[in-house]
Each structure stands twice: as C-alpha cells, then as structure tokens.
PDB file of C-alpha atoms and ligand atoms in Angstrom:
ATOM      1  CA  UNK A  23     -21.987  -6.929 -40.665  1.00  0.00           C
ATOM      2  CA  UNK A  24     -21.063  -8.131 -37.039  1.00  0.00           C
ATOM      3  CA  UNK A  25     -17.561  -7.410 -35.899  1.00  0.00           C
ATOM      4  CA  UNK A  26     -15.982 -10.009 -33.918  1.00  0.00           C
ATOM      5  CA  UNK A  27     -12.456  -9.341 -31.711  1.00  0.00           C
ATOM      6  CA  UNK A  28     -10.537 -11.470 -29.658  1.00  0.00           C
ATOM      7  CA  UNK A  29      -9.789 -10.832 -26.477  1.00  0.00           C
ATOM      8  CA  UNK A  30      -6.732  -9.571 -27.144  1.00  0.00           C
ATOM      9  CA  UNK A  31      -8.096  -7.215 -29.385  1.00  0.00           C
ATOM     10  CA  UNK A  32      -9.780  -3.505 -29.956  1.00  0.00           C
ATOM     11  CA  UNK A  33     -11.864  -2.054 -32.725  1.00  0.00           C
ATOM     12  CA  UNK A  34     -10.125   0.838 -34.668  1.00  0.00           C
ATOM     13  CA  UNK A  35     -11.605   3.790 -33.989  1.00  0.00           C
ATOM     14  CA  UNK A  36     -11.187   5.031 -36.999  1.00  0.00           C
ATOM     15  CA  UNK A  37     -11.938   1.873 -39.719  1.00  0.00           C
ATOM     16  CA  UNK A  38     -13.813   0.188 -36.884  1.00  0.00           C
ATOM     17  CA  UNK A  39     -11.354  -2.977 -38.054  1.00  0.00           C
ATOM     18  CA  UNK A  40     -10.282  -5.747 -34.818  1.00  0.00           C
ATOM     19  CA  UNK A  41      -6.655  -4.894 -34.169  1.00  0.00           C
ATOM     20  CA  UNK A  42      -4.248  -6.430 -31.746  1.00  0.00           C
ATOM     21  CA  UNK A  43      -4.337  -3.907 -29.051  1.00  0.00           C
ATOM     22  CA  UNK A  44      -0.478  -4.325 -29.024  1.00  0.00           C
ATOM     23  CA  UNK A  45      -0.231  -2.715 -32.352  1.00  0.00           C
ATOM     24  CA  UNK A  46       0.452   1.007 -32.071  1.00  0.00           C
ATOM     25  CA  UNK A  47      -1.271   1.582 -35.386  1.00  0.00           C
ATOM     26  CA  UNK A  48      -4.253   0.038 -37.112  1.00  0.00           C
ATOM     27  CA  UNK A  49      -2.551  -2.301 -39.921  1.00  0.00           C
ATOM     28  CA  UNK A  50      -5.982  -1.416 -41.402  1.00  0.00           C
ATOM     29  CA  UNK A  51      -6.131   2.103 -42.150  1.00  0.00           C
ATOM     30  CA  UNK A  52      -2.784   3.248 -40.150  1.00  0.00           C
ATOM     31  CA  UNK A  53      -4.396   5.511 -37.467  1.00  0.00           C
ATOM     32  CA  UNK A  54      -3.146   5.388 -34.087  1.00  0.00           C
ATOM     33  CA  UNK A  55      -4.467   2.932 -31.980  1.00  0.00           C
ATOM     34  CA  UNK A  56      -6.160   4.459 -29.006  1.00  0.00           C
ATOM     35  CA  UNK A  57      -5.731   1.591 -26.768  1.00  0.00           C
ATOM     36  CA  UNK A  58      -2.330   0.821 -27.213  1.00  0.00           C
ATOM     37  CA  UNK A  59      -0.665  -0.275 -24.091  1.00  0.00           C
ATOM     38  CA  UNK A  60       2.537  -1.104 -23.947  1.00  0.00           C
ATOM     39  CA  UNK A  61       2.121  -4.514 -21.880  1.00  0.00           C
ATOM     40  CA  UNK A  62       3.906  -2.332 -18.508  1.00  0.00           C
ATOM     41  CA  UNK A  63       7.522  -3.415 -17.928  1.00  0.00           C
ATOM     42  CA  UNK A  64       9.165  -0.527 -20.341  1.00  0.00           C
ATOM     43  CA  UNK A  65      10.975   2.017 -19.406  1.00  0.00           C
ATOM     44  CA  UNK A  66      11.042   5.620 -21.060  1.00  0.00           C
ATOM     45  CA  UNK A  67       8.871   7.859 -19.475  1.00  0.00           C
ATOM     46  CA  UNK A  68       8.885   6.088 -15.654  1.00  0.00           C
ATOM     47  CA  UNK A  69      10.606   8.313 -13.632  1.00  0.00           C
ATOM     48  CA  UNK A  70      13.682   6.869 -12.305  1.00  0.00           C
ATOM     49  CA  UNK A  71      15.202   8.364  -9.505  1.00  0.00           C
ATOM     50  CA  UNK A  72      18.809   7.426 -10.286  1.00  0.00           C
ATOM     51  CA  UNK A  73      18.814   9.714 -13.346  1.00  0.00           C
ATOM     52  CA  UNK A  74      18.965  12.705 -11.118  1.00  0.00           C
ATOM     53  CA  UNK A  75      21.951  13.723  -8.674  1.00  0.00           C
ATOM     54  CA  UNK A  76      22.095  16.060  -6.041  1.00  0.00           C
ATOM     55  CA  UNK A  77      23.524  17.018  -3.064  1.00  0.00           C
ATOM     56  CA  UNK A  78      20.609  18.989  -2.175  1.00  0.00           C
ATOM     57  CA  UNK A  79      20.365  18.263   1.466  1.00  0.00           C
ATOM     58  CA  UNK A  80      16.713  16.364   3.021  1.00  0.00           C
ATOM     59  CA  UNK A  81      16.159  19.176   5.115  1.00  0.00           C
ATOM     60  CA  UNK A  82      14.455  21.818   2.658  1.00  0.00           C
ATOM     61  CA  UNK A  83      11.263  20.403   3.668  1.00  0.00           C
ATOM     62  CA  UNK A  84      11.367  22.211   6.717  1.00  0.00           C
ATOM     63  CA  UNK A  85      11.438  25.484   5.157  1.00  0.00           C
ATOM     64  CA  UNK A  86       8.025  24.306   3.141  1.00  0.00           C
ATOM     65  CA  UNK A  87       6.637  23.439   5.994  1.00  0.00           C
ATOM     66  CA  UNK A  88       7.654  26.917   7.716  1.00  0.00           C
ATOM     67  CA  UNK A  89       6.527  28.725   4.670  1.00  0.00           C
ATOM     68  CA  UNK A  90       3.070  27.039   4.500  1.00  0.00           C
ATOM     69  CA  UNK A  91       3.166  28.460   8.179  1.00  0.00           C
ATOM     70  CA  UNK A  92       3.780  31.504   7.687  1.00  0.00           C
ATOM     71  CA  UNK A  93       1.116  32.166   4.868  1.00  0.00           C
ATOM     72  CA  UNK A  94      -1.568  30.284   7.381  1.00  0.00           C
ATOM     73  CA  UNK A  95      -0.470  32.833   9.747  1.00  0.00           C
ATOM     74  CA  UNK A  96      -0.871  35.639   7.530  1.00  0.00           C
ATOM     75  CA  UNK A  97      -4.466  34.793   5.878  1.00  0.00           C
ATOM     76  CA  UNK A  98      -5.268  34.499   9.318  1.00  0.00           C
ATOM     77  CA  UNK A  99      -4.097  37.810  10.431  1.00  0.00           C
ATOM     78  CA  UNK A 100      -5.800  39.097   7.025  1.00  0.00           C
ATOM     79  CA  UNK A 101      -8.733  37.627   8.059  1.00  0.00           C
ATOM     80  CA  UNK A 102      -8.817  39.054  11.427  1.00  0.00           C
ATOM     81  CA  UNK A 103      -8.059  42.571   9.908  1.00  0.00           C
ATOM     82  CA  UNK A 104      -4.852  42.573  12.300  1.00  0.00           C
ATOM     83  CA  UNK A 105      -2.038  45.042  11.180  1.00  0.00           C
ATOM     84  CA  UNK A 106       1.033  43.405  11.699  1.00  0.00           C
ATOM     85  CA  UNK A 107       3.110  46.179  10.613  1.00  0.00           C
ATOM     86  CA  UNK A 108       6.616  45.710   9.462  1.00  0.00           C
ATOM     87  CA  UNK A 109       6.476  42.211  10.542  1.00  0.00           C
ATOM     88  CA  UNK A 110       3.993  41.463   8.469  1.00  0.00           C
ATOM     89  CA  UNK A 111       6.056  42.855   5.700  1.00  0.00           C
ATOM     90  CA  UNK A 112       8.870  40.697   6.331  1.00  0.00           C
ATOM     91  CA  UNK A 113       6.804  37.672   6.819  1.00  0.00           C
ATOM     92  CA  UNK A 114       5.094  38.023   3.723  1.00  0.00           C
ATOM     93  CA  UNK A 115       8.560  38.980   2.260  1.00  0.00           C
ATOM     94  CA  UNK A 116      10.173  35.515   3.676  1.00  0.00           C
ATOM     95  CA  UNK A 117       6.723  33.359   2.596  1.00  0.00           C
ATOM     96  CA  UNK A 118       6.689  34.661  -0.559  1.00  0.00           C
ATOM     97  CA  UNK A 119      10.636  34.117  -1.205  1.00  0.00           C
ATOM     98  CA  UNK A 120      11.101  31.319   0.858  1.00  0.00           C
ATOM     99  CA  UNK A 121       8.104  28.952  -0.018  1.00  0.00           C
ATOM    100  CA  UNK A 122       9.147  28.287  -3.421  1.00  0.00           C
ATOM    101  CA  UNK A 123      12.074  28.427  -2.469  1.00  0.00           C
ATOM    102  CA  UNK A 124      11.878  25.982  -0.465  1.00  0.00           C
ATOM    103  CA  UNK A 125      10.187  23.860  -2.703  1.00  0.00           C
ATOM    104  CA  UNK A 126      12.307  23.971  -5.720  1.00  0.00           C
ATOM    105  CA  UNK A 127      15.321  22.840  -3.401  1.00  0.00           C
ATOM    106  CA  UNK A 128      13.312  20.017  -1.785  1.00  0.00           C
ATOM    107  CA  UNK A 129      11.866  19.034  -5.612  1.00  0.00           C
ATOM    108  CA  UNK A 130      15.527  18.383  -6.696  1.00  0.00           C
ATOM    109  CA  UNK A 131      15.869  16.319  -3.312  1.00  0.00           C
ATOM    110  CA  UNK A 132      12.446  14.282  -3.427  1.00  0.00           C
ATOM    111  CA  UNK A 133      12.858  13.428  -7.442  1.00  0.00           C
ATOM    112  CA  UNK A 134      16.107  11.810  -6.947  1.00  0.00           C
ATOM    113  CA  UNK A 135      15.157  10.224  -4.089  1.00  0.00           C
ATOM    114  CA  UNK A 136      11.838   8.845  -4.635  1.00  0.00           C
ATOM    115  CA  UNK A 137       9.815   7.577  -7.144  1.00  0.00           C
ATOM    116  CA  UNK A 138       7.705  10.895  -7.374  1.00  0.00           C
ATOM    117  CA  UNK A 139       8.951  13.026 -10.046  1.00  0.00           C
ATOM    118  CA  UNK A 140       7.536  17.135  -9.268  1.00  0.00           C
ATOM    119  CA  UNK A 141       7.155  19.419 -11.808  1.00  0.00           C
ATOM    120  CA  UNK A 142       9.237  22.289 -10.904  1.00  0.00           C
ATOM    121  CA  UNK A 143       8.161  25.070 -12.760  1.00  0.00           C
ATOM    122  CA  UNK A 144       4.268  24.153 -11.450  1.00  0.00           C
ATOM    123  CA  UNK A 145       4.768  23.574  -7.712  1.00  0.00           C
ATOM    124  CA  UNK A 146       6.573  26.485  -7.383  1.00  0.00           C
ATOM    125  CA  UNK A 147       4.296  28.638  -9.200  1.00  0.00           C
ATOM    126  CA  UNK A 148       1.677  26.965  -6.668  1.00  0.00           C
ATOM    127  CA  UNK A 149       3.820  28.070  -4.087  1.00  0.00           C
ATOM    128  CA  UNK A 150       4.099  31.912  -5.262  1.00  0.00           C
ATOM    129  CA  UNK A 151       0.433  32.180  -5.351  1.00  0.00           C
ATOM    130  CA  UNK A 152      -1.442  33.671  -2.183  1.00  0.00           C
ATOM    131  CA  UNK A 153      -4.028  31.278  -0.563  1.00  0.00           C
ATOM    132  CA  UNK A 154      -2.965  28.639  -2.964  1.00  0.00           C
ATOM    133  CA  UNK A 155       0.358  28.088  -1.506  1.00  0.00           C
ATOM    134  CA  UNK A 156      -1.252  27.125   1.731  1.00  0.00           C
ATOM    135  CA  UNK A 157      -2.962  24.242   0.024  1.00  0.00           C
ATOM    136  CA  UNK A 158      -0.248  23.600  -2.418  1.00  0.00           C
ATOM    137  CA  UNK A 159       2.642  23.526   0.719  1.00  0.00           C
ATOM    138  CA  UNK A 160       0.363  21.314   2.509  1.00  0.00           C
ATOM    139  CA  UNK A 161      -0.151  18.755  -0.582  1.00  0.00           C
ATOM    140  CA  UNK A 162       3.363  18.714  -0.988  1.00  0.00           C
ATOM    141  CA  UNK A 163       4.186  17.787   2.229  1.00  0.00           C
ATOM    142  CA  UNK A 164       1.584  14.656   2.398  1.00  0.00           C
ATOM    143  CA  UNK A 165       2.719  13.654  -1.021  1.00  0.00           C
ATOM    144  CA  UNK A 166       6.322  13.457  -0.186  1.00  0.00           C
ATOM    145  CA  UNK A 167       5.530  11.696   3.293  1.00  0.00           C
ATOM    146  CA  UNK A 168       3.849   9.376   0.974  1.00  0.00           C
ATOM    147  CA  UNK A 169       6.749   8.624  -1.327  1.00  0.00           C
ATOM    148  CA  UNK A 170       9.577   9.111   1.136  1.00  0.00           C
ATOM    149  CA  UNK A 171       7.988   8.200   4.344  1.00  0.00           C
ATOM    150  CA  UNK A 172       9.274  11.719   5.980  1.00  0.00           C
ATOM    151  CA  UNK A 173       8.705  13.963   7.450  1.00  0.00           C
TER     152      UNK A 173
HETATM  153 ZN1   ZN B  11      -8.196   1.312 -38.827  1.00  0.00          ZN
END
C-alpha cells in the first residue's frame, strides 16, 4: 500500500497514517506528533525580556571579565610552576568567589535586557569550575556582546 501526504502533511510515526503536521496528535492512533510545529508567532516559552526586572546595574560584566583574568593568570602561573604565595591565595580566593559572582549578577542584567535568556544555576557552575571558567567567562562575554552589543 503506497502512502500519499500532502505537503502540508507528515506520516505518524507511530500508525505511519498522513497527518496535518499542525495537529499535535495523530487523529489516527493519538500519539504525539513528532513534527508538530507550532507555525512560529506563539508565545510561551520565547524568552521575553520584559518579564524580568532588575536594577542590577550593566557593569557586572566587568567583574566576569576580571575574573576570567584572573583564572588565565593563574593556569598560567600553574603552568609555569610559579609560587605566587599568598597572592595567589587571594587571587584564587577572589576568582573563585567573584567569577560566578559576577556572572549571576550580570545573568539577571543580560536576561532582562536582551533576548538571551542564561541559565543561572549552569553558567555559574561553569564559572566555579577550574580551567572551565576560563572558557565559560570568555563564551559569556562574546555571547552577551552578541545580544547586547557591549562590551
Ligand atoms: Zn498515528
């Protein structure tokens, strides 16, 4: 038996019956359809910026920035074997603190402010984590000059 479909149509994946690929569930056999889209245009899970307020100021993405430093600064050290004695202790006291720090302020900043909504509790676990914070700061950083157009 050949199965024919419209265009505006998808085969069930479960009955293998044409559905309209509007229809969230095959009228068929009542699985979910797999290729259900929408049609764009509804809200619900967009992000939209004007759900969040704060009066977080712009600046916090200086102290990402400073923080990325920092841990740059000490893998380099690290790698050079170079004992930088109590102020390496403070540094990584201050990177370690102030990195995801940094970025959980700046998150609350950047998701009401752009369309780019972070998830908090990941980027700043990113940002806790040695040698992945460097890469995770400096994502950050590119993504939210990408949404915001600063820094
Ligand atoms: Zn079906």
């Amino acid at each position: 038996m050949t199965k024919q479909k419209a265009a505006d149509e998808v085969f069930c994946r479960s009955c293998g019956e044409a559905i309209k690929q509007a229809s969230e569930l095959c009228p068929n056999c009542g699985v979910r359809n797999d290729n259900y889209s929408r049609g764009g245009g509804t809200a619900g899970d967009v992000h939209d910026p004007s759900r969040y307020e704060t009066s977080v100021s712009d600046t916090w993405w200086y102290g990402v920035a400073a923080g990325t430093g920092i841990w740059v600064l000490l893998v380099l050290a690290a790698a050079a074997s170079s004992d930088l004695g109590a102020a390496g202790g403070l540094l990584v006291l201050i990177g370690w603190v102030g990195l995801p720090l940094s970025v959980y302020f700046d998150i609350q900043y950047v998701r009401a402010n752009s369309e780019w909504d972070p998830n908090v509790g990941v980027w700043v676990v990113l940002s806790a984590l040695w040698f992945v914070n460097i890469v995770a700061g400096a994502a950050y950083l590119y993504r939210r000059h990408q949404v915001l157009g600063e820094p």
